[in-house]
Amino acid sequence: MSVSQRARNIVPSATLTIAATARRMRAQGIDVIGFGSGEPDFDTPDHIKEAAIQAIQEGFTKYTASGGIDELKDAVVTRLKRDNGLVYSRDQILISCGGKHSLFNVFQALLESGDEVIIPAPYWVSFPEQVKLCDAKPVFAHTHEHEGFRLHRALVEPLLNSRTKILVLNSPCNPTGAALTRSELQGLADLATEWGFWILSDETYDSLAYDGYQHVSIASLGDRVYAQTILVNSLSKAYAMTGWRVGYTAGPKDIIKAMDALQSQETSNPTSIAQRAAVVALTGAQEATHRMREEFDRRRRVIVERLNAMPGISCLSPQGAFYVFPNVSGMYGKHYAGTIIRNSTDFTTYLLETARIAVVPGVEFGSDAHIRFSYATSMSNIEKGMDRMAEAVRQLR
Ligand code: PLP
């Protein structure tokens, strides 16, 4: 008796694994600073929590429609119009148990065995694994550090063929923080309409952008690309609601209907209470999100400056999200206590053991020259973590 080939093919989420290791070490009394997890350290804003408490008190604690309550679908419609200039109707919206679940449903609804999905690399860890779960093939469009990890038409075009079904976009990007401009998106939109593939646009970090960058949703670039785009977003990061598990999809009615049918058999509905809270998050005051964004921006500047001050390490300044992805290949070949650092995994192991800081090796995101820090942690943790890392880097020979 053994587990399925499908389950054996899947790599567990590295980011969740690193966060669990840091938690375990802390439970043993070891003072570890966690830069692993993509989770805001802020509390969910009070007005959102209160909506959930009220839902419980009113007895709104039963199954809902599988694809989410109408009130929340309408809140998503309002949000997409307000923030992205996009017009959707209620039957073009599906609420799921987090953005990860939304993405999984999209892949399940669209992919046949053997289809190809183009994923820009470096990529968020779940994209290739979810594609593999559909028996489809991830094909990587490698972006270049010297171009700021930006995806553009010329990187995608050579990968296209008759099996290409979806191009995944993730702007602003986890892990690089690259956020695409309107003209870069236009080039990709033109390619999609010329070739007739789907665009899956993961806009989870759209409200966390810096340096005056204005997020553009590719679906807003014309009727044809709108009809070929499936937009996914989540409340996890923008509203510090990771544990509530609410994400949503907007797209063509027939795709949304198919996803709803899948979801009705997978999970029934997203949590009733979290849905009521999500309505308030999307339609209520947005100040808390703006404040979080400002704080992330301050931390971003500090961590980028501190990393670039370390000899052999270079770090681009991200335009969005809350990650930095420094190049640490200057550390490779150096050694400590008789051990040579050969790759990003060795280096992150060294940082965990010596500096007691938890970061994720870049190889998990498709680039072994880099490591990923989440700066969704306090400024004092960032300062302390950078002091420890600078010392650990100094000790290498
Ligand atoms: N998409 C990207 C790019 C992410 O980084 C994440 C979380 O880390 C998600 C989607 C999913 O978030 P959630 O499932 O919490 O909504």
Coordinates of C-alpha atoms and ligand atoms in Angstrom, one line a residue:
M1 CA 0.0 0.0 0.0
S2 CA 1.4 3.4 -0.9
V3 CA 0.4 7.0 -1.6
S4 CA -0.5 8.0 -5.1
Q5 CA 2.1 9.0 -7.7
R6 CA 0.3 12.4 -7.8
A7 CA 0.9 13.0 -4.1
R8 CA 4.5 11.7 -4.4
N9 CA 5.2 14.3 -7.2
I10 CA 4.3 17.2 -5.0
V11 CA 6.9 19.2 -3.1
P12 CA 5.6 20.5 0.3
S13 CA 5.4 24.3 0.5
A14 CA 9.0 25.4 1.4
T15 CA 7.8 28.6 2.9
L16 CA 5.4 26.9 5.3
T17 CA 8.1 24.4 6.1
I18 CA 10.6 27.1 7.0
A19 CA 8.0 28.9 9.1
A20 CA 7.3 25.6 11.0
T21 CA 11.0 25.1 11.6
A22 CA 11.3 28.6 13.1
R23 CA 8.3 28.0 15.3
R24 CA 9.7 24.6 16.5
M25 CA 13.1 26.2 17.4
R26 CA 11.3 29.0 19.3
A27 CA 9.3 26.4 21.2
Q28 CA 12.6 24.9 22.3
G29 CA 13.6 28.3 23.6
I30 CA 15.9 29.2 20.7
D31 CA 15.7 32.9 19.7
V32 CA 15.1 32.6 16.0
I33 CA 14.0 35.6 13.9
G34 CA 11.6 34.5 11.2
F35 CA 11.9 36.0 7.7
G36 CA 10.3 33.0 6.1
S37 CA 6.6 33.5 6.2
G38 CA 4.6 35.6 3.8
E39 CA 2.3 36.7 6.6
P40 CA 1.7 40.3 7.8
D41 CA 2.7 40.7 11.4
F42 CA -0.2 43.1 11.9
D43 CA -3.4 42.1 13.6
T44 CA -6.6 42.0 11.5
P45 CA -8.2 45.4 11.8
D46 CA -10.9 45.7 14.5
H47 CA -13.8 46.7 12.3
I48 CA -13.3 43.5 10.3
K49 CA -13.1 41.3 13.5
E50 CA -16.3 43.0 14.7
A51 CA -18.2 42.0 11.6
A52 CA -17.2 38.4 12.3
I53 CA -18.2 38.5 15.9
Q54 CA -21.6 40.0 14.9
A55 CA -22.0 37.2 12.3
I56 CA -21.5 34.6 15.1
Q57 CA -23.9 36.4 17.4
E58 CA -26.5 36.5 14.7
G59 CA -26.1 32.8 14.1
F60 CA -24.6 33.3 10.6
T61 CA -22.7 30.0 11.2
K62 CA -24.2 27.6 8.7
Y63 CA -23.4 26.5 5.1
T64 CA -23.6 29.2 2.5
A65 CA -24.0 29.0 -1.3
S66 CA -20.9 27.0 -2.4
G67 CA -19.5 29.9 -4.4
G68 CA -19.9 32.5 -1.6
I69 CA -22.7 34.8 -0.4
D70 CA -24.1 37.4 -2.8
E71 CA -23.2 40.2 -0.5
L72 CA -19.5 39.3 -0.7
K73 CA -19.6 38.8 -4.5
D74 CA -21.1 42.3 -4.8
A75 CA -18.4 43.6 -2.5
V76 CA -15.8 42.1 -4.9
V77 CA -17.6 43.6 -7.9
T78 CA -17.5 47.0 -6.1
R79 CA -13.8 46.6 -5.2
L80 CA -12.7 45.6 -8.7
K81 CA -14.5 48.7 -10.2
R82 CA -13.2 51.0 -7.5
D83 CA -9.5 49.9 -7.5
N84 CA -9.0 48.3 -10.9
G85 CA -11.6 50.0 -13.1
L86 CA -12.9 46.6 -14.1
V87 CA -16.6 45.8 -14.6
Y88 CA -17.8 42.4 -13.6
S89 CA -21.2 41.0 -12.7
R90 CA -22.0 38.8 -9.7
D91 CA -22.1 35.6 -11.8
Q92 CA -18.5 36.3 -12.8
I93 CA -17.2 36.1 -9.3
L94 CA -16.4 33.1 -7.1
I95 CA -15.3 33.2 -3.4
S96 CA -12.9 30.5 -2.3
C97 CA -11.0 29.4 0.8
G98 CA -8.0 31.7 0.2
G99 CA -6.3 32.8 -3.0
K100 CA -4.4 29.4 -3.1
H101 CA -7.7 27.6 -3.3
S102 CA -8.9 30.1 -6.0
L103 CA -5.8 29.3 -8.1
F104 CA -6.2 25.6 -7.6
N105 CA -9.8 25.8 -8.9
V106 CA -8.7 27.8 -11.9
F107 CA -6.1 25.2 -12.9
Q108 CA -8.6 22.4 -12.2
A109 CA -11.2 24.0 -14.3
L110 CA -9.0 24.7 -17.3
L111 CA -6.2 22.2 -17.7
E112 CA -6.2 18.9 -19.5
S113 CA -3.5 16.4 -19.1
G114 CA -0.4 17.4 -21.1
D115 CA -1.3 21.1 -21.3
E116 CA 1.5 23.6 -20.8
V117 CA 1.4 26.5 -18.3
I118 CA 3.9 29.3 -18.6
I119 CA 5.1 30.4 -15.2
P120 CA 7.5 33.4 -14.9
A121 CA 10.6 32.5 -12.8
P122 CA 11.5 33.2 -10.1
Y123 CA 8.0 32.1 -9.1
W124 CA 5.8 31.6 -6.1
V125 CA 6.2 28.0 -4.8
S126 CA 2.6 26.9 -5.3
F127 CA 2.2 27.7 -9.0
P128 CA 4.2 24.7 -10.5
E129 CA 3.0 22.3 -7.9
Q130 CA -0.7 23.1 -8.5
V131 CA -0.1 22.7 -12.3
K132 CA 1.5 19.3 -11.7
L133 CA -1.5 18.3 -9.6
C134 CA -3.6 18.7 -12.8
D135 CA -1.2 16.5 -14.8
A136 CA -0.1 19.5 -16.8
K137 CA 3.4 20.8 -17.4
P138 CA 4.9 24.0 -15.9
V139 CA 7.1 25.8 -18.4
F140 CA 9.3 28.5 -17.0
A141 CA 9.8 31.9 -18.5
H142 CA 13.1 32.9 -16.9
T143 CA 13.3 36.6 -16.1
H144 CA 16.7 38.3 -15.6
E145 CA 18.0 40.0 -12.5
H146 CA 19.7 42.7 -14.7
E147 CA 16.2 43.5 -16.1
G148 CA 14.8 43.8 -12.6
F149 CA 13.2 40.3 -12.9
R150 CA 10.6 41.8 -15.3
L151 CA 8.5 39.7 -17.5
H152 CA 8.0 40.9 -21.1
R153 CA 6.8 39.5 -24.4
A154 CA 10.2 38.5 -25.7
L155 CA 10.7 36.1 -22.7
V156 CA 7.3 34.4 -23.3
E157 CA 7.1 34.2 -27.1
P158 CA 9.8 31.5 -27.7
L159 CA 7.9 29.2 -25.2
L160 CA 4.6 29.2 -27.0
N161 CA 3.2 26.2 -28.9
S162 CA -0.2 24.5 -29.5
R163 CA -0.2 23.0 -26.0
T164 CA 0.2 26.4 -24.2
K165 CA -3.0 26.9 -22.3
I166 CA -2.3 29.5 -19.6
L167 CA 0.2 32.2 -18.9
V168 CA 0.5 33.0 -15.2
L169 CA 1.1 36.6 -14.2
N170 CA 1.9 37.7 -10.6
S171 CA 2.4 41.4 -10.4
P172 CA 3.6 42.6 -7.9
C173 CA 5.6 39.4 -7.7
N174 CA 6.4 37.0 -4.9
P175 CA 9.4 36.5 -4.5
T176 CA 11.0 39.3 -6.5
G177 CA 8.7 42.3 -5.9
A178 CA 8.8 43.1 -9.6
A179 CA 5.6 45.0 -10.7
L180 CA 4.9 45.2 -14.4
T181 CA 4.2 48.4 -16.2
R182 CA 1.2 49.1 -18.5
S183 CA 3.3 48.7 -21.6
E184 CA 4.9 45.4 -20.4
L185 CA 1.4 44.1 -19.7
Q186 CA 0.2 45.4 -23.1
G187 CA 2.9 43.3 -24.8
L188 CA 1.7 40.2 -22.9
A189 CA -1.9 41.0 -23.6
D190 CA -1.2 41.3 -27.3
L191 CA 0.5 37.9 -27.3
A192 CA -2.4 36.3 -25.5
T193 CA -4.9 37.6 -27.9
E194 CA -2.8 36.7 -30.9
W195 CA -2.2 33.1 -29.7
G196 CA -5.5 32.6 -27.8
F197 CA -4.2 31.4 -24.4
W198 CA -5.6 32.2 -21.0
I199 CA -4.0 34.7 -18.6
L200 CA -4.2 33.8 -15.0
S201 CA -3.5 37.1 -13.2
D202 CA -2.6 36.6 -9.5
E203 CA -3.0 40.1 -8.1
T204 CA -2.7 39.1 -4.4
Y205 CA -0.2 42.0 -3.7
D206 CA -1.9 44.7 -5.8
S207 CA -2.5 47.0 -2.8
L208 CA 1.1 46.8 -1.6
A209 CA 3.1 48.8 -4.2
Y210 CA 5.8 51.4 -3.6
D211 CA 7.7 54.3 -5.2
G212 CA 4.5 55.7 -6.8
Y213 CA 3.9 52.5 -8.8
Q214 CA 0.3 52.2 -9.8
H215 CA -1.0 48.7 -10.2
V216 CA -2.6 47.9 -13.5
S217 CA -4.8 44.9 -14.0
I218 CA -4.1 43.3 -17.4
A219 CA -7.9 42.6 -17.8
S220 CA -8.4 46.4 -18.0
L221 CA -6.3 46.6 -21.3
G222 CA -9.2 45.9 -23.7
D223 CA -12.2 43.7 -24.3
R224 CA -10.3 40.9 -25.9
V225 CA -7.8 40.4 -23.1
Y226 CA -10.6 40.9 -20.5
A227 CA -12.4 37.9 -22.0
Q228 CA -9.2 35.8 -21.8
T229 CA -8.2 36.8 -18.3
I230 CA -9.0 35.1 -15.0
L231 CA -8.1 37.4 -12.1
V232 CA -7.4 36.0 -8.6
N233 CA -7.0 38.0 -5.5
S234 CA -7.0 37.4 -1.8
L235 CA -7.8 39.2 1.5
S236 CA -4.8 37.6 3.2
K237 CA -2.1 40.1 2.7
A238 CA -4.0 43.4 2.1
Y239 CA -6.1 43.1 5.3
A240 CA -3.8 40.9 7.4
M241 CA -6.4 38.1 7.2
T242 CA -4.2 35.1 6.4
G243 CA -6.0 32.8 8.8
W244 CA -9.5 33.7 7.7
R245 CA -9.0 32.0 4.3
V246 CA -10.8 34.2 1.8
G247 CA -9.8 34.6 -1.8
Y248 CA -11.7 35.3 -5.0
T249 CA -11.7 34.8 -8.7
A250 CA -13.2 37.1 -11.4
G251 CA -13.6 35.8 -15.0
P252 CA -15.8 34.5 -17.7
K253 CA -19.2 33.1 -16.5
D254 CA -18.7 29.6 -17.8
I255 CA -15.3 29.2 -16.1
I256 CA -16.7 30.6 -12.8
K257 CA -19.6 28.1 -13.0
A258 CA -17.2 25.2 -13.6
M259 CA -15.1 26.3 -10.6
D260 CA -18.2 26.6 -8.5
A261 CA -19.2 23.0 -9.3
L262 CA -15.7 21.8 -8.4
Q263 CA -15.7 23.8 -5.2
S264 CA -19.1 22.4 -4.2
Q265 CA -17.5 19.0 -4.2
E266 CA -14.2 19.9 -2.7
T267 CA -14.9 22.2 0.3
S268 CA -18.6 23.2 0.0
N269 CA -18.4 26.9 0.8
P270 CA -15.8 29.3 2.3
T271 CA -16.4 29.9 6.0
S272 CA -19.6 31.9 6.6
I273 CA -18.2 34.0 9.3
A274 CA -15.0 34.9 7.3
Q275 CA -17.2 35.9 4.4
R276 CA -19.2 38.4 6.4
A277 CA -15.9 39.9 7.7
A278 CA -14.6 40.0 4.1
V279 CA -17.5 42.2 3.0
V280 CA -16.5 44.8 5.6
A281 CA -12.9 44.5 4.7
L282 CA -13.5 45.2 1.0
T283 CA -16.2 47.9 1.4
G284 CA -15.2 49.6 4.7
A285 CA -12.5 52.1 5.4
Q286 CA -9.2 51.2 3.7
E287 CA -7.0 53.2 6.1
A288 CA -5.6 50.2 7.9
T289 CA -4.3 48.8 4.5
H290 CA -2.7 52.1 3.7
R291 CA -1.0 52.3 7.1
M292 CA 0.3 48.7 6.6
R293 CA 1.6 49.6 3.2
E294 CA 3.4 52.7 4.6
E295 CA 5.1 50.6 7.3
F296 CA 6.1 47.8 4.8
D297 CA 7.6 50.6 2.7
R298 CA 9.7 51.8 5.6
R299 CA 10.9 48.3 6.3
R300 CA 11.6 47.7 2.6
R301 CA 14.0 50.6 2.5
V302 CA 15.9 49.5 5.6
I303 CA 16.3 45.9 4.6
V304 CA 17.4 46.7 1.1
E305 CA 20.0 49.2 2.4
R306 CA 21.3 46.7 5.1
L307 CA 21.6 43.8 2.6
N308 CA 23.4 45.9 0.1
A309 CA 25.9 47.0 2.7
M310 CA 27.0 43.4 3.2
P311 CA 30.1 42.5 1.0
G312 CA 29.2 39.9 -1.7
I313 CA 25.4 40.5 -1.4
S314 CA 23.3 42.6 -3.8
C315 CA 19.6 43.3 -3.5
L316 CA 17.3 45.0 -5.9
S317 CA 14.6 47.3 -4.5
P318 CA 11.2 45.7 -5.0
Q319 CA 8.3 47.7 -6.3
G320 CA 5.6 45.7 -4.5
A321 CA 4.6 42.9 -2.1
F322 CA 6.7 42.4 1.1
Y323 CA 9.7 40.3 0.0
V324 CA 13.3 41.0 -1.0
F325 CA 15.2 38.5 -3.1
P326 CA 19.0 39.3 -2.7
N327 CA 21.6 37.7 -4.8
V328 CA 23.9 35.8 -2.4
S329 CA 26.0 33.8 -4.9
G330 CA 29.0 35.8 -3.7
M331 CA 28.8 33.6 -0.6
Y332 CA 29.2 30.4 -2.6
G333 CA 32.6 28.7 -2.2
K334 CA 33.2 30.3 1.2
H335 CA 33.3 28.0 4.2
Y336 CA 32.8 27.7 8.0
A337 CA 33.8 25.1 10.5
G338 CA 35.0 22.8 7.6
T339 CA 31.8 23.1 5.6
I340 CA 31.6 24.8 2.2
I341 CA 28.6 26.8 1.2
R342 CA 27.7 25.7 -2.3
N343 CA 24.2 26.9 -2.9
S344 CA 21.1 28.8 -1.5
T345 CA 20.1 25.8 0.7
D346 CA 23.6 25.6 2.3
F347 CA 23.6 29.4 2.9
T348 CA 20.1 29.4 4.5
T349 CA 21.1 26.5 6.7
Y350 CA 24.2 28.4 7.7
L351 CA 22.1 31.5 8.5
L352 CA 19.6 29.4 10.6
E353 CA 22.3 27.6 12.5
T354 CA 24.7 30.5 13.0
A355 CA 22.7 33.7 12.9
R356 CA 19.4 32.2 14.1
I357 CA 17.5 33.8 11.2
A358 CA 15.0 31.8 9.1
V359 CA 14.9 32.6 5.4
V360 CA 13.9 30.6 2.3
P361 CA 16.5 29.3 -0.2
G362 CA 15.9 30.8 -3.7
V363 CA 16.1 27.3 -5.3
E364 CA 12.5 26.8 -4.0
F365 CA 11.5 29.7 -6.2
G366 CA 13.5 28.6 -9.2
S367 CA 16.7 30.6 -8.6
D368 CA 19.6 29.1 -6.6
A369 CA 21.6 32.4 -6.7
H370 CA 19.1 34.1 -4.3
I371 CA 17.4 33.8 -1.0
R372 CA 14.0 35.3 0.0
F373 CA 13.3 37.4 3.0
S374 CA 9.8 38.4 4.0
Y375 CA 9.9 41.9 5.6
A376 CA 6.4 41.3 7.1
T377 CA 8.1 41.4 10.5
S378 CA 8.8 44.2 12.9
M379 CA 11.5 46.9 12.3
S380 CA 13.3 45.7 15.4
N381 CA 13.4 42.1 14.1
I382 CA 14.7 43.4 10.8
E383 CA 17.4 45.5 12.5
K384 CA 18.4 42.6 14.8
G385 CA 18.2 40.0 12.0
M386 CA 20.4 42.2 9.7
D387 CA 23.0 42.6 12.5
R388 CA 23.1 38.9 13.0
M389 CA 23.4 38.2 9.3
A390 CA 26.2 40.8 8.8
E391 CA 28.1 39.1 11.5
A392 CA 27.6 35.7 10.0
V393 CA 28.7 36.9 6.6
R394 CA 31.8 38.4 8.2
Q395 CA 32.7 35.1 9.7
L396 CA 32.8 33.3 6.4
R397 CA 36.2 32.6 4.8
Ligands
PLP1 N1 -0.5 34.2 -4.6 C1 0.7 34.5 -4.1 C2 1.6 35.1 -5.1 C3 1.0 34.4 -2.8 O1 2.2 34.8 -2.4 C4 0.1 33.8 -1.9 C5 0.5 33.6 -0.5 O2 1.6 33.6 -0.1 C6 -1.2 33.5 -2.4 C7 -1.5 33.6 -3.7 C8 -2.2 32.8 -1.6 O3 -2.6 33.4 -0.4 P1 -3.8 32.9 0.4 O4 -4.1 31.5 0.1 O5 -3.5 33.1 1.8 O6 -5.0 33.8 0.0

